Coordinates of C-alpha atoms and ligand atoms in Angstrom, one line a residue:
M29 CA -55.4 13.2 142.5
R30 CA -58.7 12.3 140.8
T31 CA -59.0 14.1 137.5
K32 CA -62.3 15.3 136.1
K33 CA -62.0 12.8 133.3
H34 CA -61.5 10.0 135.9
I35 CA -64.7 11.0 137.8
I36 CA -66.7 11.2 134.6
L37 CA -65.5 7.8 133.5
T38 CA -66.3 6.4 137.0
L39 CA -69.8 7.9 136.8
L40 CA -70.4 6.5 133.3
S41 CA -69.3 3.1 134.3
L42 CA -71.6 3.2 137.3
I43 CA -74.5 4.1 135.1
L44 CA -73.6 1.3 132.7
V45 CA -73.3 -1.2 135.6
S46 CA -76.7 -0.3 137.1
Q47 CA -78.3 -0.6 133.7
N48 CA -76.8 -4.0 133.1
C49 CA -77.9 -5.2 136.5
R50 CA -81.5 -4.6 135.5
S51 CA -82.3 -7.7 133.6
Q52 CA -85.0 -7.6 131.0
E53 CA -88.3 -8.4 132.7
L54 CA -89.6 -11.7 131.4
I55 CA -93.2 -12.6 131.4
A56 CA -94.0 -15.4 133.8
N57 CA -95.1 -18.8 132.4
V58 CA -94.7 -18.1 128.7
Y59 CA -95.9 -21.5 127.7
G60 CA -99.2 -20.8 129.5
R61 CA -99.9 -17.9 127.2
N62 CA -101.5 -17.6 123.7
Y63 CA -98.6 -18.0 121.4
Q64 CA -97.7 -19.0 117.8
L65 CA -94.4 -20.9 117.4
L66 CA -92.1 -19.4 114.9
N67 CA -90.2 -22.6 114.7
G68 CA -89.6 -24.2 111.3
K69 CA -87.3 -23.7 108.3
W70 CA -85.6 -20.3 108.4
N71 CA -83.4 -18.9 105.7
A72 CA -79.7 -18.5 106.7
I73 CA -76.5 -17.0 105.6
I74 CA -73.1 -18.0 107.0
D75 CA -71.1 -14.8 107.7
P76 CA -67.7 -15.7 109.0
Y77 CA -66.2 -12.3 108.3
D78 CA -69.1 -10.3 109.8
Q79 CA -70.1 -8.5 106.7
G80 CA -73.8 -8.7 107.3
I81 CA -74.3 -5.4 109.1
R82 CA -72.2 -3.4 106.6
M83 CA -74.2 -4.9 103.8
G84 CA -77.5 -4.3 105.5
M85 CA -78.6 -8.0 105.3
F86 CA -81.3 -7.2 107.9
K87 CA -83.0 -4.9 105.3
N88 CA -83.3 -7.8 102.8
K89 CA -83.0 -5.4 99.9
K90 CA -83.8 -6.6 96.4
P91 CA -82.6 -5.0 93.2
V92 CA -85.1 -2.7 91.5
G93 CA -83.3 -0.8 88.7
K94 CA -81.4 -2.4 85.9
T95 CA -78.0 -1.5 87.5
D96 CA -78.9 -2.5 91.1
F97 CA -77.5 -5.6 92.8
Y98 CA -76.9 -6.8 96.3
E99 CA -74.2 -9.4 97.1
Y100 CA -76.4 -11.4 99.4
S101 CA -79.8 -13.0 99.3
F102 CA -81.6 -15.1 101.8
E103 CA -83.9 -16.7 99.2
E104 CA -82.7 -19.9 97.6
G105 CA -79.8 -20.2 99.9
L106 CA -79.2 -22.2 103.0
I107 CA -82.1 -23.4 105.1
L108 CA -81.7 -24.1 108.8
N109 CA -84.1 -25.7 111.3
V110 CA -85.3 -23.6 114.2
P111 CA -85.0 -24.6 117.0
S112 CA -81.7 -26.5 116.6
D113 CA -78.0 -25.9 116.8
W114 CA -76.5 -25.2 113.5
N115 CA -73.5 -27.5 114.1
S116 CA -75.5 -30.7 113.7
Q117 CA -77.4 -29.6 110.6
I118 CA -74.7 -29.4 107.9
P119 CA -71.1 -30.9 108.0
E120 CA -69.6 -27.5 107.2
L121 CA -70.9 -26.1 110.4
K122 CA -69.7 -28.8 112.8
F123 CA -67.0 -26.8 114.4
Y124 CA -68.2 -23.3 113.2
E125 CA -67.7 -20.4 115.5
G126 CA -68.8 -17.1 114.1
T127 CA -71.9 -15.4 112.8
V128 CA -74.9 -17.0 111.0
W129 CA -77.8 -14.8 109.9
Y130 CA -81.3 -16.3 110.3
A131 CA -84.3 -14.8 108.6
R132 CA -88.0 -15.3 107.9
H133 CA -91.1 -13.6 106.8
L134 CA -94.0 -13.2 109.1
D135 CA -97.7 -12.2 108.7
I136 CA -99.2 -10.9 111.9
K137 CA -102.8 -10.4 112.7
K138 CA -102.7 -7.8 115.4
K139 CA -105.9 -7.0 117.4
E140 CA -106.8 -3.8 119.2
N141 CA -106.0 -4.0 122.9
E142 CA -103.4 -6.7 122.5
R143 CA -99.6 -6.7 123.0
L144 CA -97.2 -8.8 121.0
L145 CA -94.1 -10.2 122.5
L146 CA -91.4 -11.9 120.5
Y147 CA -89.9 -14.5 122.9
F148 CA -86.7 -16.4 122.3
N149 CA -86.2 -19.3 124.7
A150 CA -82.5 -19.3 123.9
V151 CA -80.1 -18.1 121.2
S152 CA -76.5 -19.3 121.5
Y153 CA -74.5 -17.3 122.3
R154 CA -75.1 -13.7 121.4
C155 CA -77.5 -12.1 119.0
K156 CA -79.0 -9.0 117.4
V157 CA -82.6 -9.0 116.4
Y158 CA -84.0 -6.9 113.5
L159 CA -87.6 -6.4 112.4
N160 CA -88.4 -4.7 109.1
G161 CA -84.9 -3.3 108.7
N162 CA -84.5 -2.0 112.3
E163 CA -82.6 -3.4 115.2
I164 CA -85.1 -4.2 117.9
G165 CA -83.0 -6.0 120.5
Q166 CA -79.8 -7.7 121.5
H167 CA -79.0 -10.5 123.9
E168 CA -76.0 -12.2 125.3
G169 CA -76.0 -15.6 127.0
G170 CA -76.8 -18.9 125.3
F171 CA -79.1 -20.5 127.8
T172 CA -81.6 -18.0 129.1
P173 CA -84.7 -16.5 127.4
F174 CA -85.4 -12.9 126.4
Q175 CA -88.4 -11.1 125.0
I176 CA -89.0 -8.0 122.9
D177 CA -92.3 -6.1 122.8
I178 CA -93.0 -5.7 119.1
T179 CA -96.5 -4.3 119.3
D180 CA -95.7 -1.0 117.8
K181 CA -93.2 -2.3 115.3
V182 CA -95.2 -4.8 113.2
K183 CA -97.1 -4.4 109.9
E184 CA -100.0 -6.7 109.1
N185 CA -98.3 -8.5 106.1
D186 CA -94.8 -9.6 105.3
N187 CA -92.7 -8.5 108.3
F188 CA -89.1 -9.4 107.8
L189 CA -87.5 -10.8 110.9
A190 CA -83.7 -11.3 110.9
V191 CA -81.4 -12.5 113.7
A192 CA -77.6 -12.3 113.6
V193 CA -76.4 -15.1 115.8
N194 CA -72.8 -15.4 116.9
N195 CA -71.1 -18.1 119.0
T196 CA -67.5 -16.9 119.0
R197 CA -65.8 -17.7 122.3
T198 CA -64.4 -14.6 124.1
K199 CA -62.5 -14.0 127.3
D200 CA -65.3 -11.8 128.8
A201 CA -68.1 -14.3 128.0
I202 CA -69.9 -16.8 130.2
P203 CA -68.6 -19.5 129.6
A204 CA -65.3 -18.1 128.5
M205 CA -62.6 -19.5 126.1
S206 CA -62.7 -23.2 126.9
F207 CA -65.2 -25.5 128.4
D208 CA -65.8 -29.2 128.3
W209 CA -68.9 -29.4 126.0
W210 CA -69.8 -28.5 122.5
N211 CA -70.0 -24.8 121.6
Y212 CA -73.3 -25.2 119.8
G213 CA -74.5 -22.1 118.0
G214 CA -77.9 -21.1 116.7
I215 CA -81.5 -20.4 117.6
T216 CA -81.4 -23.5 119.8
R217 CA -84.8 -23.3 121.5
D218 CA -88.4 -22.4 120.6
V219 CA -89.2 -18.9 119.2
M220 CA -92.6 -17.7 120.1
L221 CA -94.9 -14.8 119.1
V222 CA -96.9 -14.3 122.3
T223 CA -100.1 -12.4 122.5
V224 CA -101.2 -10.8 125.8
P225 CA -103.9 -8.2 126.6
Q226 CA -102.8 -4.6 126.6
K227 CA -102.8 -4.8 130.4
Y228 CA -101.5 -8.2 131.5
I229 CA -100.3 -10.2 134.4
K230 CA -96.6 -9.8 134.0
D231 CA -95.2 -11.9 136.8
Y232 CA -96.0 -13.9 139.9
F233 CA -94.2 -15.9 142.5
I234 CA -96.3 -18.4 144.4
Q235 CA -94.6 -20.6 146.9
L236 CA -94.8 -22.3 150.2
D237 CA -93.2 -20.4 153.1
K238 CA -89.7 -21.7 153.8
F239 CA -90.4 -23.3 157.1
N240 CA -94.2 -23.4 157.3
S241 CA -96.1 -26.4 155.9
D242 CA -99.4 -24.7 155.3
K243 CA -98.6 -21.0 154.6
I244 CA -98.5 -19.9 151.0
N245 CA -96.8 -16.6 150.0
A246 CA -97.9 -14.9 146.8
H247 CA -96.4 -12.0 144.9
I248 CA -98.1 -10.9 141.7
S249 CA -97.3 -7.9 139.4
L250 CA -99.3 -6.4 136.6
S251 CA -97.9 -4.7 133.6
D252 CA -99.8 -1.6 134.4
K253 CA -98.0 0.1 137.3
K254 CA -101.0 1.5 139.0
E255 CA -102.5 1.3 142.5
G256 CA -105.9 -0.2 143.4
Q257 CA -106.2 -2.9 140.7
K258 CA -107.9 -6.1 141.7
I259 CA -106.3 -9.5 141.3
I260 CA -107.9 -12.9 142.1
L261 CA -105.8 -15.9 143.1
E262 CA -107.5 -19.3 143.1
I263 CA -106.4 -22.8 143.8
P264 CA -109.6 -24.7 143.1
E265 CA -108.5 -28.0 144.5
L266 CA -107.8 -26.4 147.9
K267 CA -110.9 -24.2 147.7
V268 CA -108.7 -21.1 147.9
R269 CA -110.0 -17.9 146.4
K270 CA -108.2 -14.7 147.5
E271 CA -108.5 -11.1 146.5
L272 CA -105.4 -8.9 146.3
V273 CA -105.1 -5.2 145.5
T274 CA -102.1 -3.7 143.8
D275 CA -99.9 -1.0 145.3
L276 CA -98.4 2.0 143.4
S277 CA -96.0 -0.3 141.5
G278 CA -98.8 -2.5 140.2
S279 CA -97.8 -5.3 142.5
A280 CA -99.6 -7.1 145.3
Q281 CA -98.6 -9.6 148.0
L282 CA -100.5 -11.9 150.2
S283 CA -99.7 -14.7 152.7
F284 CA -102.4 -17.1 153.7
T285 CA -102.7 -20.5 155.3
T286 CA -104.4 -23.5 153.6
R287 CA -105.6 -26.8 155.0
K288 CA -105.0 -30.2 153.6
L289 CA -102.2 -29.1 151.4
Q290 CA -100.3 -32.1 149.9
R291 CA -96.7 -31.1 149.5
W292 CA -94.6 -32.0 146.4
S293 CA -91.9 -34.5 146.8
P294 CA -89.9 -36.8 144.5
E295 CA -92.0 -39.7 145.7
S296 CA -95.3 -37.9 145.2
P297 CA -94.8 -34.9 142.8
K298 CA -98.2 -33.3 143.4
L299 CA -99.0 -30.1 141.5
Y300 CA -102.0 -27.9 141.9
T301 CA -103.7 -25.7 139.3
V302 CA -103.2 -22.1 140.3
V303 CA -105.4 -19.5 138.5
I304 CA -104.6 -15.8 138.6
S305 CA -107.0 -13.2 137.1
S306 CA -107.0 -9.5 136.7
D307 CA -109.7 -7.3 135.1
S308 CA -108.2 -7.9 131.7
D309 CA -106.2 -11.1 131.9
K310 CA -106.2 -14.6 133.2
I311 CA -103.4 -17.2 133.5
E312 CA -103.1 -20.6 135.0
E313 CA -100.2 -22.9 135.8
K314 CA -99.5 -26.1 137.7
I315 CA -97.5 -25.3 140.8
G316 CA -96.2 -27.5 143.6
F317 CA -95.5 -26.6 147.2
R318 CA -92.7 -27.8 149.4
N319 CA -90.4 -26.7 152.2
I320 CA -86.6 -26.7 151.7
Y321 CA -84.1 -25.6 154.2
V322 CA -80.7 -26.5 155.8
K323 CA -80.2 -27.2 159.5
E324 CA -76.6 -28.0 160.6
E325 CA -75.4 -30.8 158.3
D326 CA -78.7 -31.7 156.8
V327 CA -80.9 -30.6 154.0
Y328 CA -84.6 -30.9 154.9
L329 CA -87.3 -31.4 152.4
N330 CA -90.8 -31.1 153.9
G331 CA -89.3 -31.3 157.4
A332 CA -87.3 -34.5 156.9
P333 CA -83.6 -34.9 156.1
I334 CA -82.9 -36.1 152.5
F335 CA -80.0 -37.8 150.7
M336 CA -79.7 -36.4 147.1
R337 CA -79.3 -39.3 144.6
S338 CA -78.4 -37.0 141.8
I339 CA -77.2 -37.3 138.2
S340 CA -76.1 -34.8 135.6
F341 CA -76.6 -34.5 131.9
H342 CA -75.9 -31.9 129.2
E343 CA -78.7 -30.5 127.1
E344 CA -77.7 -32.9 124.3
I345 CA -79.1 -35.9 122.5
P346 CA -75.9 -38.0 122.0
Q347 CA -77.5 -40.2 119.3
R348 CA -78.4 -37.2 117.2
K349 CA -75.1 -35.4 118.1
G350 CA -77.0 -32.2 118.7
R351 CA -78.7 -30.0 121.3
A352 CA -81.9 -31.3 123.0
F353 CA -84.7 -28.9 122.3
S354 CA -88.1 -30.7 122.3
E355 CA -90.4 -32.3 124.9
S356 CA -89.6 -35.7 123.5
D357 CA -85.9 -35.0 123.9
A358 CA -86.6 -34.0 127.5
I359 CA -88.5 -37.2 128.2
M360 CA -85.7 -39.3 126.7
L361 CA -83.1 -37.7 129.0
L362 CA -85.3 -37.8 132.1
S363 CA -86.5 -41.3 131.7
E364 CA -82.9 -42.6 131.7
A365 CA -82.3 -40.7 135.0
K366 CA -85.6 -42.2 136.4
A367 CA -84.5 -45.7 135.5
L368 CA -81.2 -45.1 137.4
G369 CA -83.2 -44.3 140.5
A370 CA -82.1 -40.7 140.8
N371 CA -84.2 -38.2 142.9
M372 CA -82.3 -35.2 141.7
I373 CA -80.7 -33.7 138.6
R374 CA -77.8 -31.3 138.5
L375 CA -78.5 -29.5 135.2
A376 CA -75.0 -29.3 133.8
H377 CA -73.7 -26.6 133.5
Y378 CA -76.3 -24.0 132.4
P379 CA -80.0 -23.5 132.5
Q380 CA -81.6 -26.1 130.3
N381 CA -84.8 -25.7 128.3
E382 CA -88.2 -25.5 130.0
Y383 CA -89.3 -28.8 128.7
I384 CA -86.6 -30.4 130.8
V385 CA -87.3 -28.4 133.9
R386 CA -91.1 -28.8 133.8
N387 CA -91.0 -32.5 133.0
A388 CA -88.4 -33.1 135.6
E389 CA -90.8 -31.5 138.2
K390 CA -93.7 -33.6 137.0
M391 CA -91.6 -36.8 137.2
G392 CA -90.4 -36.1 140.7
F393 CA -86.8 -34.9 140.4
L394 CA -85.3 -32.2 142.6
L395 CA -83.3 -29.8 140.5
W396 CA -80.0 -27.9 140.8
E397 CA -79.7 -25.2 138.2
E398 CA -76.6 -23.2 137.5
I399 CA -75.2 -20.6 135.1
P400 CA -72.0 -21.5 133.1
I401 CA -69.5 -19.9 135.5
W402 CA -67.2 -22.8 134.5
Q403 CA -63.4 -22.4 135.2
G404 CA -61.5 -19.7 133.3
I405 CA -64.0 -16.8 134.0
D406 CA -62.6 -13.3 134.0
F407 CA -63.6 -12.5 137.6
G408 CA -61.9 -9.1 137.6
N409 CA -64.0 -7.9 134.7
E410 CA -66.9 -5.7 135.8
Q411 CA -68.8 -6.3 132.6
T412 CA -68.5 -10.0 132.9
K413 CA -69.9 -9.8 136.4
N414 CA -72.9 -7.8 135.2
K415 CA -73.5 -10.3 132.5
A416 CA -73.5 -13.1 135.0
G417 CA -75.9 -11.2 137.2
T418 CA -78.3 -10.7 134.3
M419 CA -78.0 -14.4 133.4
I420 CA -78.7 -15.7 136.8
K421 CA -81.7 -13.3 137.1
E422 CA -83.1 -14.5 133.8
M423 CA -82.8 -18.1 135.0
I424 CA -84.6 -17.3 138.3
M425 CA -87.3 -15.2 136.6
R426 CA -88.1 -18.1 134.3
D427 CA -88.0 -20.9 136.9
K428 CA -88.8 -19.5 140.3
N429 CA -92.3 -21.1 140.4
R430 CA -90.8 -24.6 139.9
C431 CA -90.8 -26.1 143.4
A432 CA -88.6 -28.9 142.2
L433 CA -85.8 -26.4 142.0
I434 CA -84.0 -26.4 145.3
F435 CA -80.5 -25.1 144.4
W436 CA -79.3 -22.1 142.5
G437 CA -75.7 -22.9 141.6
V438 CA -73.4 -19.9 141.3
A439 CA -70.1 -21.5 140.0
N440 CA -68.3 -24.7 139.0
E441 CA -64.6 -25.1 139.8
T442 CA -63.2 -21.8 140.7
A443 CA -60.1 -20.9 142.7
T444 CA -60.1 -18.6 145.7
S445 CA -59.2 -14.9 145.0
E446 CA -60.7 -11.6 146.1
P447 CA -62.2 -10.8 142.6
R448 CA -63.7 -14.3 142.6
N449 CA -65.2 -13.8 146.0
Q450 CA -66.7 -10.5 145.1
F451 CA -68.1 -11.8 141.8
L452 CA -69.8 -14.8 143.5
R453 CA -71.1 -12.6 146.4
Y454 CA -72.7 -10.4 143.8
L455 CA -74.3 -13.4 142.2
I456 CA -75.6 -14.6 145.5
N457 CA -77.1 -11.2 146.1
C458 CA -78.8 -11.3 142.7
C459 CA -80.3 -14.6 143.7
H460 CA -81.5 -13.3 147.0
E461 CA -83.0 -10.2 145.4
L462 CA -85.4 -12.4 143.5
D463 CA -85.7 -15.4 145.7
T464 CA -84.8 -15.7 149.4
T465 CA -85.9 -19.3 149.9
R466 CA -83.8 -21.5 147.7
L467 CA -80.5 -22.9 148.7
I468 CA -77.3 -21.5 147.2
T469 CA -74.5 -23.8 146.2
A470 CA -71.3 -24.0 144.1
A471 CA -69.1 -26.8 143.0
F472 CA -65.4 -26.7 144.0
D473 CA -62.5 -28.9 142.8
L474 CA -59.6 -27.9 145.0
A475 CA -60.0 -30.4 147.8
R476 CA -56.5 -31.7 148.7
Y477 CA -55.4 -34.7 150.6
N478 CA -53.4 -34.0 153.7
Q479 CA -50.8 -36.7 154.3
E480 CA -50.6 -36.0 158.0
T481 CA -54.2 -36.0 158.8
K482 CA -55.0 -38.6 156.1
A483 CA -58.0 -36.6 155.1
F484 CA -59.2 -34.4 152.3
E485 CA -59.3 -30.8 153.2
M486 CA -60.1 -27.5 151.4
K487 CA -58.8 -24.1 152.1
D488 CA -61.5 -21.9 150.5
P489 CA -63.2 -19.7 153.2
F490 CA -65.9 -18.9 150.7
I491 CA -67.7 -22.2 151.3
K492 CA -69.0 -20.7 154.6
E493 CA -71.1 -18.3 152.4
L494 CA -73.0 -21.2 150.8
D495 CA -76.0 -23.2 152.1
V496 CA -74.6 -26.4 150.8
V497 CA -71.0 -27.2 149.7
A498 CA -70.4 -29.3 146.6
I499 CA -67.1 -30.9 145.6
N500 CA -66.1 -32.4 142.3
K501 CA -63.5 -35.1 143.0
Y502 CA -62.3 -37.5 140.4
M503 CA -60.7 -40.1 142.6
G504 CA -59.3 -43.0 140.5
W505 CA -59.3 -40.8 137.4
Y506 CA -57.6 -37.4 137.6
H507 CA -56.3 -38.2 141.1
N508 CA -54.7 -41.4 142.2
W509 CA -55.8 -43.0 145.5
P510 CA -53.6 -41.8 148.3
A511 CA -54.7 -44.8 150.5
K512 CA -57.3 -47.6 150.3
P513 CA -60.6 -46.0 149.4
E514 CA -62.2 -47.1 152.7
Q515 CA -59.3 -45.5 154.6
V516 CA -59.6 -42.1 153.0
K517 CA -61.1 -39.5 155.4
W518 CA -62.8 -36.2 154.6
N519 CA -62.8 -33.1 156.7
I520 CA -64.5 -30.5 154.5
A521 CA -67.3 -28.2 155.3
S522 CA -67.9 -29.8 158.7
G523 CA -71.1 -28.3 160.1
Q524 CA -72.6 -27.9 156.6
P525 CA -74.1 -30.4 154.2
L526 CA -71.7 -31.7 151.5
I527 CA -72.5 -33.1 148.1
I528 CA -70.0 -34.9 145.8
S529 CA -71.2 -33.1 142.8
E530 CA -69.0 -34.9 140.2
F531 CA -66.9 -38.1 140.1
G532 CA -66.3 -40.7 137.5
G533 CA -63.9 -41.9 134.7
E534 CA -63.9 -42.6 131.0
A535 CA -64.9 -45.9 129.4
L536 CA -65.8 -47.0 125.9
Y537 CA -69.0 -49.0 125.9
G538 CA -68.3 -52.7 125.6
K539 CA -64.5 -52.3 126.0
K540 CA -62.9 -54.9 128.2
G541 CA -59.6 -54.2 130.1
K542 CA -57.7 -54.4 133.3
V543 CA -59.4 -53.0 136.4
D544 CA -56.2 -51.2 137.4
I545 CA -55.1 -49.6 134.1
K546 CA -56.7 -46.3 133.4
S547 CA -55.6 -46.1 129.8
S548 CA -57.6 -49.3 129.0
W549 CA -60.6 -47.0 128.6
S550 CA -62.5 -50.0 129.7
E551 CA -65.8 -50.6 131.4
D552 CA -64.0 -52.8 133.9
Y553 CA -61.8 -49.9 135.0
Q554 CA -64.8 -47.6 135.2
T555 CA -66.8 -50.1 137.2
Q556 CA -63.9 -50.6 139.7
L557 CA -63.6 -46.8 140.0
Y558 CA -67.3 -46.5 140.9
L559 CA -67.0 -49.3 143.5
D560 CA -64.0 -47.6 145.1
N561 CA -65.7 -44.2 145.2
L562 CA -68.8 -45.7 146.9
K563 CA -66.5 -47.2 149.5
M564 CA -65.0 -43.8 150.2
F565 CA -68.4 -42.0 150.3
S566 CA -69.6 -44.2 153.2
H567 CA -66.9 -42.5 155.4
I568 CA -67.7 -38.9 154.6
P569 CA -69.6 -37.7 157.8
N570 CA -71.5 -34.8 156.3
L571 CA -72.2 -36.3 152.9
R572 CA -75.8 -35.6 151.9
G573 CA -75.8 -36.4 148.2
I574 CA -73.8 -37.6 145.2
S575 CA -73.9 -36.8 141.5
P576 CA -71.9 -39.1 139.2
W577 CA -70.4 -37.4 136.2
I578 CA -72.3 -38.1 133.9
L579 CA -75.4 -39.9 132.6
F580 CA -74.5 -39.9 128.9
D581 CA -71.3 -39.7 126.9
F582 CA -71.2 -36.2 125.5
R583 CA -69.5 -34.3 122.7
S584 CA -66.6 -32.1 123.6
P585 CA -63.8 -30.7 121.4
F586 CA -61.7 -30.9 124.6
R587 CA -61.1 -34.6 124.0
F588 CA -58.6 -35.8 121.4
H589 CA -57.8 -39.5 122.0
P590 CA -59.0 -41.9 119.3
N591 CA -60.5 -44.0 122.1
Q592 CA -62.7 -41.1 122.8
G593 CA -64.1 -41.6 119.3
G594 CA -63.2 -38.1 118.2
E595 CA -64.5 -35.3 120.4
W596 CA -66.4 -37.3 123.0
N597 CA -66.2 -37.3 126.7
R598 CA -66.7 -40.9 127.6
K599 CA -67.5 -40.6 131.3
G600 CA -71.1 -41.4 130.6
L601 CA -72.9 -44.2 132.4
V602 CA -74.7 -44.6 129.1
S603 CA -72.9 -44.6 125.7
D604 CA -73.5 -42.2 122.9
Q605 CA -75.7 -44.9 121.3
G606 CA -77.8 -45.2 124.4
Y607 CA -76.3 -48.5 125.8
R608 CA -75.9 -48.8 129.6
K609 CA -72.4 -49.4 130.7
K610 CA -71.6 -51.7 133.7
A611 CA -71.2 -48.7 136.0
W612 CA -74.8 -47.7 135.3
Y613 CA -75.9 -50.8 137.2
I614 CA -73.5 -50.0 140.1
I615 CA -75.2 -46.7 140.6
R616 CA -78.7 -48.1 140.0
D617 CA -78.1 -50.7 142.7
Y618 CA -76.7 -48.1 145.1
Y619 CA -79.6 -45.7 144.6
S620 CA -82.2 -48.5 144.9
S621 CA -80.6 -49.5 148.3
F622 CA -82.0 -46.2 149.7
N623 CA -85.6 -47.4 149.1
K624 CA -84.9 -50.5 151.2
N625 CA -83.9 -48.7 154.3
Ligands
GCB706 C1 -65.1 -31.4 135.6 C2 -66.1 -30.4 135.0 C3 -66.9 -31.1 133.9 C4 -66.1 -31.9 133.0 C5 -65.5 -33.0 133.9 C6 -64.5 -33.9 133.1 O1 -64.6 -31.2 136.6 O2 -66.9 -29.8 136.0 O3 -67.6 -30.1 133.2 O4 -66.7 -32.4 131.9 O5 -64.7 -32.4 134.9 O6 -65.0 -34.9 132.5 O7 -63.3 -33.7 133.1

């Protein structure tokens, strides 16, 4: 029998769940706004025992009377760069997992009829934000942005902003207890003080219709939830000027056809300036238009089937041993992918910063973006599920106007179970709530070789719920070859497009060794492994893309062998010092062979 207490608890948890589902609404196109970067040198206190809140560090108290004292002070202590991970800044923080307090003073010139938004592009992993001694917001998730409206909370001079950042791994977090990359902590991306008019253009989604090459669908929302407000949408180069009028919720929608639209593609990444104005606000952004859909075993871009020549990288600059955070970092990573001949990037394994996403679009890369649902996730935990929902929505809110983005990835390497299925279904629904056009994918690793049929097969019915199926398969590395590579057959996701979303093996740059001895950690072994895998790929009937793992050697405390140079995953096609390994050239030649056909 259900007790009263049980019913109350159920109701409470339902309320909590529905609140969690509502992600913070992010302003569209934050870099297109008026903003001041709050980057720079911030004061910091390392707080491994979490004493900061008890001591009221966020109040920044100073002794006044003769007998006063406080056992903390931000002044004259540690200084950390923002943005940046803390791990790469001082040796003591290399492996640190815990809390670090960041603080700075801020003078703000606030004008009448303006709103001020404090916008964090990413804080890793969880944080509490305080202004002038009061908590003003919290966020969890190290790779997505959040904003706090501080209009009514600021003084003109000497505001004190403090952020308690914590990167402790926990079972209910995303990612959870272990993952194969560095657990960088800190204020890892730009911090912005954004100024918008009192009534502003809050959000918009402008895109080409899924199947129609000249029909644009526009959805625009104003901050003022009122009917009858006028909005103008212009695309000057196409001579488009449309007037929209808001409904009761302050939103307006319109579909219209255009002539002479040049669609975006990797070969010709055309972007148009789109201008949106309301009575009190105006914003512009470069937006591209393309069609993406799946038909049977093919992925169609602008009506033609494509093969995805993909590559992955972490948001890391190996030479600096730290997180990538700037536009020049983005260009370094993307240029190496361009030289390889890739037409797509699988952003591993989390939403990467906007410099990467926007420059990738400009340079003509298709993009796959995912949240870090990476093995070991507590699928049965309702709160974890809600966090994942919020995360995926924050990712989509930020990037939905990037036409380069064709895949939302919901998971990497998960095993079938009912809680897993429900969790992933929920994430797919979250995606569809905000965006019905992009393709949904997930990477699986449980393809098994069937000795009788002599083929790889996979028993995970969930793949039917995806638009495109992706398999990570480390043949020649984690798995020995069951037959000659050219004889290995595949029978997975027939009727759907398939991508080999990871494959590869480790090699130290410059190391010579036997082509058949894995533990040689040699480039020779890695090269042979790549050649063998390419042989196998040519026999996978529904293969529509590959994504070698990975472009650069990357740091990971998952790796202990001295040949891995201390905490490095050496599967890179390029070394930590930026040198191309032999396998890089194998993939470069393979990718360039597509242009000859
Ligand atoms: C995988 C994971 C990836 C790892 C890789 C490896 O399957 O998806 O994150 O880094 O294997 O190197 O083991």
